PDB file of C-alpha atoms in Angstrom:
ATOM      1  CA  PRO A   1     -24.489  23.899  19.148  1.00  0.00           C
ATOM      2  CA  ARG A   2     -23.646  23.606  22.577  1.00  0.00           C
ATOM      3  CA  THR A   3     -23.801  26.793  24.792  1.00  0.00           C
ATOM      4  CA  HIS A   4     -20.599  27.174  27.776  1.00  0.00           C
ATOM      5  CA  LEU A   5     -21.234  29.902  30.254  1.00  0.00           C
ATOM      6  CA  GLN A   6     -18.367  30.587  32.243  1.00  0.00           C
ATOM      7  CA  THR A   7     -18.843  33.120  35.633  1.00  0.00           C
ATOM      8  CA  ARG A   8     -15.537  33.982  37.340  1.00  0.00           C
ATOM      9  CA  LEU A   9     -15.661  35.882  41.175  1.00  0.00           C
ATOM     10  CA  THR A  10     -12.393  37.235  42.358  1.00  0.00           C
ATOM     11  CA  VAL A  11     -10.991  38.917  45.859  1.00  0.00           C
ATOM     12  CA  ARG A  12      -7.810  40.508  46.345  1.00  0.00           C
ATOM     13  CA  GLN A  13      -6.404  41.953  49.076  1.00  0.00           C
ATOM     14  CA  LEU A  14      -2.968  44.048  49.366  1.00  0.00           C
ATOM     15  CA  LEU A  15      -1.389  42.897  52.546  1.00  0.00           C
ATOM     16  CA  TYR A  16       1.671  45.105  52.146  1.00  0.00           C
ATOM     17  CA  ASP A  17       2.752  48.143  49.870  1.00  0.00           C
ATOM     18  CA  GLY A  18       5.904  49.707  51.404  1.00  0.00           C
ATOM     19  CA  GLY A  19       3.749  51.956  53.164  1.00  0.00           C
ATOM     20  CA  SER A  20       2.456  53.814  50.057  1.00  0.00           C
ATOM     21  CA  VAL A  21      -1.337  53.617  50.380  1.00  0.00           C
ATOM     22  CA  ARG A  22      -0.802  55.222  54.083  1.00  0.00           C
ATOM     23  CA  ALA A  23       1.394  57.625  52.869  1.00  0.00           C
ATOM     24  CA  ALA A  24      -0.675  59.043  50.064  1.00  0.00           C
ATOM     25  CA  MET A  25      -3.679  59.113  52.954  1.00  0.00           C
ATOM     26  CA  ARG A  26      -1.458  61.369  54.864  1.00  0.00           C
ATOM     27  CA  GLN A  27      -0.788  63.080  51.836  1.00  0.00           C
ATOM     28  CA  ALA A  28      -3.793  63.996  50.992  1.00  0.00           C
ATOM     29  CA  ARG A  29      -4.736  64.545  54.387  1.00  0.00           C
ATOM     30  CA  ALA A  30      -2.297  67.078  55.165  1.00  0.00           C
ATOM     31  CA  GLY A  31      -3.188  68.614  51.744  1.00  0.00           C
ATOM     32  CA  GLU A  32      -6.469  69.227  53.108  1.00  0.00           C
ATOM     33  CA  GLN A  33      -5.696  70.975  56.034  1.00  0.00           C
ATOM     34  CA  ALA A  34      -3.482  72.846  53.907  1.00  0.00           C
ATOM     35  CA  ALA A  35      -6.091  74.038  52.194  1.00  0.00           C
ATOM     36  CA  ALA A  36      -8.265  74.849  55.083  1.00  0.00           C
ATOM     37  CA  ALA A  37      -5.554  76.860  56.378  1.00  0.00           C
ATOM     38  CA  GLU A  38      -4.818  78.641  53.241  1.00  0.00           C
ATOM     39  CA  THR A  39      -8.826  79.862  53.422  1.00  0.00           C
ATOM     40  CA  ARG A  40      -8.081  81.186  56.880  1.00  0.00           C
ATOM     41  CA  GLN A  41      -5.134  82.950  56.026  1.00  0.00           C
ATOM     42  CA  ALA A  42      -7.096  84.643  53.340  1.00  0.00           C
ATOM     43  CA  GLU A  43      -9.593  85.537  55.672  1.00  0.00           C
ATOM     44  CA  GLU A  44      -7.251  87.305  57.943  1.00  0.00           C
ATOM     45  CA  GLU A  45      -5.606  89.291  54.798  1.00  0.00           C
ATOM     46  CA  LEU A  46      -8.845  90.378  53.875  1.00  0.00           C
ATOM     47  CA  THR A  47      -9.879  91.365  57.443  1.00  0.00           C
ATOM     48  CA  ALA A  48      -6.452  93.158  57.908  1.00  0.00           C
ATOM     49  CA  GLN A  49      -7.341  94.874  54.623  1.00  0.00           C
ATOM     50  CA  VAL A  50     -10.458  95.999  55.804  1.00  0.00           C
ATOM     51  CA  VAL A  51      -9.204  97.525  58.921  1.00  0.00           C
ATOM     52  CA  GLU A  52      -6.674  99.108  57.135  1.00  0.00           C
ATOM     53  CA  SER A  53      -8.889 100.608  54.601  1.00  0.00           C
ATOM     54  CA  TYR A  54     -11.242 101.615  57.315  1.00  0.00           C
ATOM     55  CA  LEU A  55      -8.914 103.512  59.430  1.00  0.00           C
ATOM     56  CA  GLN A  56      -7.603 104.994  56.081  1.00  0.00           C
ATOM     57  CA  VAL A  57     -11.037 106.510  55.139  1.00  0.00           C
ATOM     58  CA  ILE A  58     -11.376 107.765  59.212  1.00  0.00           C
ATOM     59  CA  GLN A  59      -8.277 109.486  58.610  1.00  0.00           C
ATOM     60  CA  LEU A  60      -8.964 111.257  55.498  1.00  0.00           C
ATOM     61  CA  GLN A  61     -12.062 112.247  57.007  1.00  0.00           C
ATOM     62  CA  LYS A  62     -10.430 114.072  59.955  1.00  0.00           C
ATOM     63  CA  GLN A  63      -8.155 115.516  57.791  1.00  0.00           C
ATOM     64  CA  MET A  64     -11.045 116.826  55.758  1.00  0.00           C
ATOM     65  CA  GLU A  65     -12.407 118.384  58.800  1.00  0.00           C
ATOM     66  CA  VAL A  66      -9.017 120.037  59.959  1.00  0.00           C
ATOM     67  CA  ALA A  67      -8.915 121.570  56.173  1.00  0.00           C
ATOM     68  CA  ASP A  68     -12.806 122.806  56.060  1.00  0.00           C
ATOM     69  CA  LYS A  69     -11.746 124.607  59.618  1.00  0.00           C
ATOM     70  CA  THR A  70      -8.692 125.967  57.910  1.00  0.00           C
ATOM     71  CA  ALA A  71     -10.395 127.369  55.133  1.00  0.00           C
ATOM     72  CA  ALA A  72     -13.036 128.818  56.902  1.00  0.00           C
ATOM     73  CA  THR A  73     -10.493 130.462  59.095  1.00  0.00           C
ATOM     74  CA  LEU A  74      -8.823 131.616  56.339  1.00  0.00           C
ATOM     75  CA  GLN A  75     -11.411 133.124  54.507  1.00  0.00           C
ATOM     76  CA  ALA A  76     -12.334 134.899  57.674  1.00  0.00           C
ATOM     77  CA  SER A  77      -8.978 136.103  57.675  1.00  0.00           C
ATOM     78  CA  ALA A  78      -9.100 137.267  53.873  1.00  0.00           C
ATOM     79  CA  LYS A  79     -12.186 139.334  54.623  1.00  0.00           C
ATOM     80  CA  ARG A  80     -10.902 141.010  57.300  1.00  0.00           C
ATOM     81  CA  ALA A  81      -7.746 141.948  55.657  1.00  0.00           C
ATOM     82  CA  ALA A  82      -9.948 143.214  52.670  1.00  0.00           C
ATOM     83  CA  ASP A  83     -11.682 145.850  54.983  1.00  0.00           C
ATOM     84  CA  LEU A  84      -8.265 146.364  56.678  1.00  0.00           C
ATOM     85  CA  LEU A  85      -6.564 147.507  53.217  1.00  0.00           C
ATOM     86  CA  ASP A  86      -9.828 149.617  52.321  1.00  0.00           C
ATOM     87  CA  GLN A  87      -9.519 151.361  55.968  1.00  0.00           C
ATOM     88  CA  GLY A  88      -5.627 151.831  54.858  1.00  0.00           C
ATOM     89  CA  LEU A  89      -4.533 149.718  57.871  1.00  0.00           C
ATOM     90  CA  ALA A  90      -3.129 147.176  55.641  1.00  0.00           C
ATOM     91  CA  VAL A  91      -1.156 146.762  52.535  1.00  0.00           C
ATOM     92  CA  GLN A  92      -2.185 144.778  49.206  1.00  0.00           C
ATOM     93  CA  SER A  93       0.620 142.129  50.128  1.00  0.00           C
ATOM     94  CA  ASP A  94      -1.406 140.974  53.428  1.00  0.00           C
ATOM     95  CA  VAL A  95      -4.175 140.295  51.292  1.00  0.00           C
ATOM     96  CA  LEU A  96      -2.343 138.509  49.222  1.00  0.00           C
ATOM     97  CA  GLN A  97      -0.645 136.024  51.253  1.00  0.00           C
ATOM     98  CA  VAL A  98      -3.663 134.999  53.076  1.00  0.00           C
ATOM     99  CA  GLN A  99      -5.967 134.446  49.390  1.00  0.00           C
ATOM    100  CA  VAL A 100      -2.499 132.477  48.282  1.00  0.00           C
ATOM    101  CA  ARG A 101      -2.637 130.177  51.336  1.00  0.00           C
ATOM    102  CA  LEU A 102      -6.447 129.861  50.974  1.00  0.00           C
ATOM    103  CA  ALA A 103      -5.939 128.742  47.486  1.00  0.00           C
ATOM    104  CA  GLU A 104      -3.739 126.229  48.551  1.00  0.00           C
ATOM    105  CA  VAL A 105      -6.282 124.865  51.265  1.00  0.00           C
ATOM    106  CA  GLU A 106      -8.620 124.615  48.842  1.00  0.00           C
ATOM    107  CA  ARG A 107      -6.371 122.661  46.858  1.00  0.00           C
ATOM    108  CA  GLU A 108      -5.566 120.380  49.164  1.00  0.00           C
ATOM    109  CA  ARG A 109      -9.221 119.852  50.430  1.00  0.00           C
ATOM    110  CA  ILE A 110      -9.885 118.868  46.383  1.00  0.00           C
ATOM    111  CA  ALA A 111      -7.268 116.426  47.138  1.00  0.00           C
ATOM    112  CA  LEU A 112      -8.578 115.354  50.172  1.00  0.00           C
ATOM    113  CA  VAL A 113     -12.400 114.708  48.747  1.00  0.00           C
ATOM    114  CA  ASN A 114     -10.910 112.739  45.919  1.00  0.00           C
ATOM    115  CA  ALA A 115      -8.693 110.277  48.053  1.00  0.00           C
ATOM    116  CA  THR A 116     -11.475 109.936  50.667  1.00  0.00           C
ATOM    117  CA  LEU A 117     -13.882 109.008  47.560  1.00  0.00           C
ATOM    118  CA  LEU A 118     -11.445 106.499  46.050  1.00  0.00           C
ATOM    119  CA  ALA A 119     -10.842 104.845  49.728  1.00  0.00           C
ATOM    120  CA  ARG A 120     -14.643 104.800  50.381  1.00  0.00           C
ATOM    121  CA  ALA A 121     -14.722 102.901  47.038  1.00  0.00           C
ATOM    122  CA  ASN A 122     -11.905 100.644  48.023  1.00  0.00           C
ATOM    123  CA  LEU A 123     -13.260 100.039  51.500  1.00  0.00           C
ATOM    124  CA  ALA A 124     -16.402  98.898  49.383  1.00  0.00           C
ATOM    125  CA  ARG A 125     -14.868  96.388  47.557  1.00  0.00           C
ATOM    126  CA  LEU A 126     -13.124  94.844  50.071  1.00  0.00           C
ATOM    127  CA  MET A 127     -16.846  94.512  51.746  1.00  0.00           C
ATOM    128  CA  ALA A 128     -18.254  93.096  48.617  1.00  0.00           C
ATOM    129  CA  ALA A 129     -20.325  96.186  48.883  1.00  0.00           C
ATOM    130  CA  ASP A 130     -21.951  98.745  45.723  1.00  0.00           C
ATOM    131  CA  GLU A 131     -19.003 100.947  45.356  1.00  0.00           C
ATOM    132  CA  ASP A 132     -21.324 103.773  43.921  1.00  0.00           C
ATOM    133  CA  ASP A 133     -23.012 103.796  47.828  1.00  0.00           C
ATOM    134  CA  PRO A 134     -20.189 103.030  49.971  1.00  0.00           C
ATOM    135  CA  PRO A 135     -20.808 102.012  53.455  1.00  0.00           C
ATOM    136  CA  VAL A 136     -21.353 105.222  55.705  1.00  0.00           C
ATOM    137  CA  VAL A 137     -17.678 105.254  58.125  1.00  0.00           C
ATOM    138  CA  SER A 138     -17.647 106.817  61.554  1.00  0.00           C
ATOM    139  CA  ALA A 139     -15.679 109.023  62.442  1.00  0.00           C
ATOM    140  CA  SER A 140     -15.139 108.206  65.661  1.00  0.00           C
ATOM    141  CA  LEU A 141     -13.243 105.247  67.090  1.00  0.00           C
ATOM    142  CA  SER A 142     -13.371 103.442  70.806  1.00  0.00           C
ATOM    143  CA  PRO A 143     -10.261 103.746  72.571  1.00  0.00           C
ATOM    144  CA  PHE A 144      -8.146 100.691  72.122  1.00  0.00           C
ATOM    145  CA  ARG A 145      -7.310  98.817  74.952  1.00  0.00           C
ATOM    146  CA  PRO A 146      -3.610  98.898  76.203  1.00  0.00           C
ATOM    147  CA  LEU A 147      -1.267  96.155  75.034  1.00  0.00           C
ATOM    148  CA  PRO A 148      -0.256  93.603  77.503  1.00  0.00           C
ATOM    149  CA  THR A 149       3.398  94.436  78.420  1.00  0.00           C
ATOM    150  CA  THR A 150       5.306  91.494  77.244  1.00  0.00           C
ATOM    151  CA  ASP A 151       8.806  91.592  75.910  1.00  0.00           C
ATOM    152  CA  LEU A 152       9.879  91.138  72.244  1.00  0.00           C
ATOM    153  CA  ALA A 153      10.875  87.245  72.341  1.00  0.00           C
ATOM    154  CA  ASP A 154       7.323  86.509  73.999  1.00  0.00           C
ATOM    155  CA  CYS A 155       5.524  88.535  70.917  1.00  0.00           C
ATOM    156  CA  GLN A 156       7.280  86.707  68.439  1.00  0.00           C
ATOM    157  CA  ARG A 157       6.865  83.713  69.818  1.00  0.00           C
ATOM    158  CA  ARG A 158       2.846  84.228  69.777  1.00  0.00           C
ATOM    159  CA  ALA A 159       2.863  85.504  66.811  1.00  0.00           C
ATOM    160  CA  LEU A 160       4.913  82.787  65.174  1.00  0.00           C
ATOM    161  CA  SER A 161       2.296  80.088  66.925  1.00  0.00           C
ATOM    162  CA  GLY A 162      -0.745  81.295  65.659  1.00  0.00           C
ATOM    163  CA  HIS A 163       0.126  82.641  62.331  1.00  0.00           C
ATOM    164  CA  PRO A 164      -2.207  81.459  59.293  1.00  0.00           C
ATOM    165  CA  ARG A 165       0.525  81.332  56.798  1.00  0.00           C
ATOM    166  CA  LEU A 166       3.092  79.355  58.573  1.00  0.00           C
ATOM    167  CA  ASP A 167       0.289  76.892  59.645  1.00  0.00           C
ATOM    168  CA  ARG A 168      -0.542  76.340  56.146  1.00  0.00           C
ATOM    169  CA  LEU A 169       3.537  75.871  55.180  1.00  0.00           C
ATOM    170  CA  ALA A 170       3.626  73.444  57.992  1.00  0.00           C
ATOM    171  CA  ARG A 171       0.968  71.355  56.228  1.00  0.00           C
ATOM    172  CA  ALA A 172       2.545  71.561  53.433  1.00  0.00           C
ATOM    173  CA  ALA A 173       5.742  70.282  55.102  1.00  0.00           C
ATOM    174  CA  ALA A 174       3.488  67.283  56.168  1.00  0.00           C
ATOM    175  CA  ALA A 175       2.226  66.601  52.821  1.00  0.00           C
ATOM    176  CA  ALA A 176       5.639  66.871  51.114  1.00  0.00           C
ATOM    177  CA  ASP A 177       7.027  64.369  53.791  1.00  0.00           C
ATOM    178  CA  ALA A 178       4.314  61.814  52.787  1.00  0.00           C
ATOM    179  CA  GLU A 179       4.446  62.328  49.229  1.00  0.00           C
ATOM    180  CA  ILE A 180       8.526  61.084  49.865  1.00  0.00           C
ATOM    181  CA  ARG A 181       7.145  58.405  51.798  1.00  0.00           C
ATOM    182  CA  LYS A 182       5.155  57.160  49.102  1.00  0.00           C
ATOM    183  CA  SER A 183       8.036  57.427  46.807  1.00  0.00           C
ATOM    184  CA  LYS A 184      10.080  55.718  48.640  1.00  0.00           C
ATOM    185  CA  GLY A 185       7.352  53.112  48.626  1.00  0.00           C
ATOM    186  CA  ASP A 186       7.865  52.173  45.397  1.00  0.00           C
ATOM    187  CA  TYR A 187      11.055  50.616  46.396  1.00  0.00           C
ATOM    188  CA  LEU A 188       9.581  47.865  48.525  1.00  0.00           C
ATOM    189  CA  PRO A 189       7.763  44.698  47.039  1.00  0.00           C
ATOM    190  CA  LYS A 190       3.775  44.309  47.221  1.00  0.00           C
ATOM    191  CA  ILE A 191       2.535  41.476  48.696  1.00  0.00           C
ATOM    192  CA  GLY A 192      -1.354  40.432  48.672  1.00  0.00           C
ATOM    193  CA  ILE A 193      -3.865  37.597  48.470  1.00  0.00           C
ATOM    194  CA  PHE A 194      -6.349  36.490  46.013  1.00  0.00           C
ATOM    195  CA  ALA A 195      -8.840  34.160  45.584  1.00  0.00           C
ATOM    196  CA  ASP A 196     -10.943  32.908  42.476  1.00  0.00           C
ATOM    197  CA  TYR A 197     -14.348  30.973  42.216  1.00  0.00           C
ATOM    198  CA  ASP A 198     -15.294  29.760  38.586  1.00  0.00           C
ATOM    199  CA  PHE A 199     -19.135  28.769  38.040  1.00  0.00           C
ATOM    200  CA  ASN A 200     -19.278  26.993  34.762  1.00  0.00           C
ATOM    201  CA  THR A 201     -22.714  26.149  33.100  1.00  0.00           C
ATOM    202  CA  ASP A 202     -22.865  23.730  29.859  1.00  0.00           C
ATOM    203  CA  ALA A 203     -26.093  23.495  27.911  1.00  0.00           C
ATOM    204  CA  GLY A 204     -28.096  24.428  31.135  1.00  0.00           C
ATOM    205  CA  ASP A 205     -26.433  21.814  33.536  1.00  0.00           C
ATOM    206  CA  HIS A 206     -23.999  23.509  36.408  1.00  0.00           C
ATOM    207  CA  HIS A 207     -21.142  21.302  36.587  1.00  0.00           C
ATOM    208  CA  ALA A 208     -17.040  21.682  37.349  1.00  0.00           C
ATOM    209  CA  ASP A 209     -17.054  24.891  38.984  1.00  0.00           C
ATOM    210  CA  GLY A 210     -13.609  25.251  40.721  1.00  0.00           C
ATOM    211  CA  TYR A 211     -10.849  27.676  42.760  1.00  0.00           C
ATOM    212  CA  VAL A 212      -7.950  29.318  42.922  1.00  0.00           C
ATOM    213  CA  ALA A 213      -6.259  30.783  46.079  1.00  0.00           C
ATOM    214  CA  GLY A 214      -3.113  31.814  46.864  1.00  0.00           C
ATOM    215  CA  ALA A 215      -0.756  34.739  47.467  1.00  0.00           C
ATOM    216  CA  SER A 216       1.171  37.430  45.124  1.00  0.00           C
ATOM    217  CA  LEU A 217       4.107  39.192  45.284  1.00  0.00           C
ATOM    218  CA  GLN A 218       4.690  42.102  42.963  1.00  0.00           C
ATOM    219  CA  TRP A 219       8.051  43.861  43.102  1.00  0.00           C
ATOM    220  CA  GLU A 220       9.446  45.967  40.329  1.00  0.00           C
ATOM    221  CA  LEU A 221      13.279  46.255  39.850  1.00  0.00           C
ATOM    222  CA  LEU A 222      13.668  48.520  37.359  1.00  0.00           C
ATOM    223  CA  ASP A 223      11.914  51.300  36.005  1.00  0.00           C
ATOM    224  CA  GLY A 224      13.980  53.566  34.104  1.00  0.00           C
ATOM    225  CA  PHE A 225      15.222  55.456  37.218  1.00  0.00           C
ATOM    226  CA  GLY A 226      11.345  56.593  37.588  1.00  0.00           C
ATOM    227  CA  ARG A 227      11.264  55.874  41.697  1.00  0.00           C
ATOM    228  CA  GLU A 228      14.529  57.940  41.761  1.00  0.00           C
ATOM    229  CA  ALA A 229      13.273  60.905  39.696  1.00  0.00           C
ATOM    230  CA  ARG A 230       9.860  61.289  41.904  1.00  0.00           C
ATOM    231  CA  VAL A 231      11.639  60.978  45.216  1.00  0.00           C
ATOM    232  CA  ALA A 232      14.227  63.249  44.255  1.00  0.00           C
ATOM    233  CA  LYS A 233      11.211  65.427  43.180  1.00  0.00           C
ATOM    234  CA  ALA A 234       9.479  65.349  46.310  1.00  0.00           C
ATOM    235  CA  ARG A 235      12.596  66.454  48.278  1.00  0.00           C
ATOM    236  CA  ILE A 236      12.463  69.377  46.328  1.00  0.00           C
ATOM    237  CA  ARG A 237       9.083  70.448  47.145  1.00  0.00           C
ATOM    238  CA  ARG A 238      10.253  69.832  50.683  1.00  0.00           C
ATOM    239  CA  ALA A 239      13.235  71.787  50.168  1.00  0.00           C
ATOM    240  CA  GLN A 240      11.132  74.832  48.761  1.00  0.00           C
ATOM    241  CA  VAL A 241       8.129  74.700  51.634  1.00  0.00           C
ATOM    242  CA  ASP A 242      11.470  74.901  54.200  1.00  0.00           C
ATOM    243  CA  GLU A 243      12.653  77.861  52.265  1.00  0.00           C
ATOM    244  CA  ARG A 244       9.485  79.478  52.294  1.00  0.00           C
ATOM    245  CA  THR A 245       8.631  78.844  55.706  1.00  0.00           C
ATOM    246  CA  ARG A 246      11.834  80.441  57.004  1.00  0.00           C
ATOM    247  CA  GLU A 247      10.944  83.688  55.065  1.00  0.00           C
ATOM    248  CA  ALA A 248       7.809  83.872  56.324  1.00  0.00           C
ATOM    249  CA  GLU A 249       9.209  83.342  59.750  1.00  0.00           C
ATOM    250  CA  GLY A 250      11.580  86.355  59.148  1.00  0.00           C
ATOM    251  CA  ALA A 251       8.954  88.411  57.910  1.00  0.00           C
ATOM    252  CA  VAL A 252       6.915  87.696  61.199  1.00  0.00           C
ATOM    253  CA  ARG A 253       9.361  88.760  63.412  1.00  0.00           C
ATOM    254  CA  LEU A 254      10.396  91.759  61.713  1.00  0.00           C
ATOM    255  CA  ALA A 255       6.597  92.857  61.292  1.00  0.00           C
ATOM    256  CA  VAL A 256       6.333  92.279  65.302  1.00  0.00           C
ATOM    257  CA  ARG A 257       9.450  94.299  65.570  1.00  0.00           C
ATOM    258  CA  LYS A 258       8.348  97.175  63.733  1.00  0.00           C
TER     259      LYS A 258
END
């Protein structure tokens, strides 16, 4: 028996594909940027939630201080009314009125204590701290700096230009546009070049090497309307992004107006 070995080296290079590869690269880059913008949006939303929860704890603590002072005042008033009643200088209704008001304040204090505990636990959750040992919240705040004087339109413009959700939607729109371009590229031909080199060995002797070089043209004319479906699907996604963008812009303008 004779042994025949054949080794083939093939090189292929795509020269033109209707822009599909470039569009796919743009789509991937826009998707990566959209993911980064989504992360930034989540970070800013978490920061806003922490600030809101922090201010809520401070507000409840201030209300607790007021309730404590009110309760102390009412307790003193109740003792004074009881002394006056013993001296015949007051009537029973005066004492009862103070006691009823004191009971109401005590109920308010209990509700404030529970609300403060829940608010501090929520703040600890947002800060990834132990809910059984929530962080201590200072009861004082530094005075806020006055806001710069500007008109409503300028405030809305600044809010729209730097809003992370709108940035993410803009990246998503770019990814949708690239997807449309990639899908349209399926209508166009693909042109490439190739080269094959064959190494032939027969019974240990190397001989009869050969090579082939040329160009290729691939053009899919019919695919069961698959291309039309992909383009239509990409356009629907683009329209959905546009709709979400309009809703987000309206929400930002309304938030600034409030």
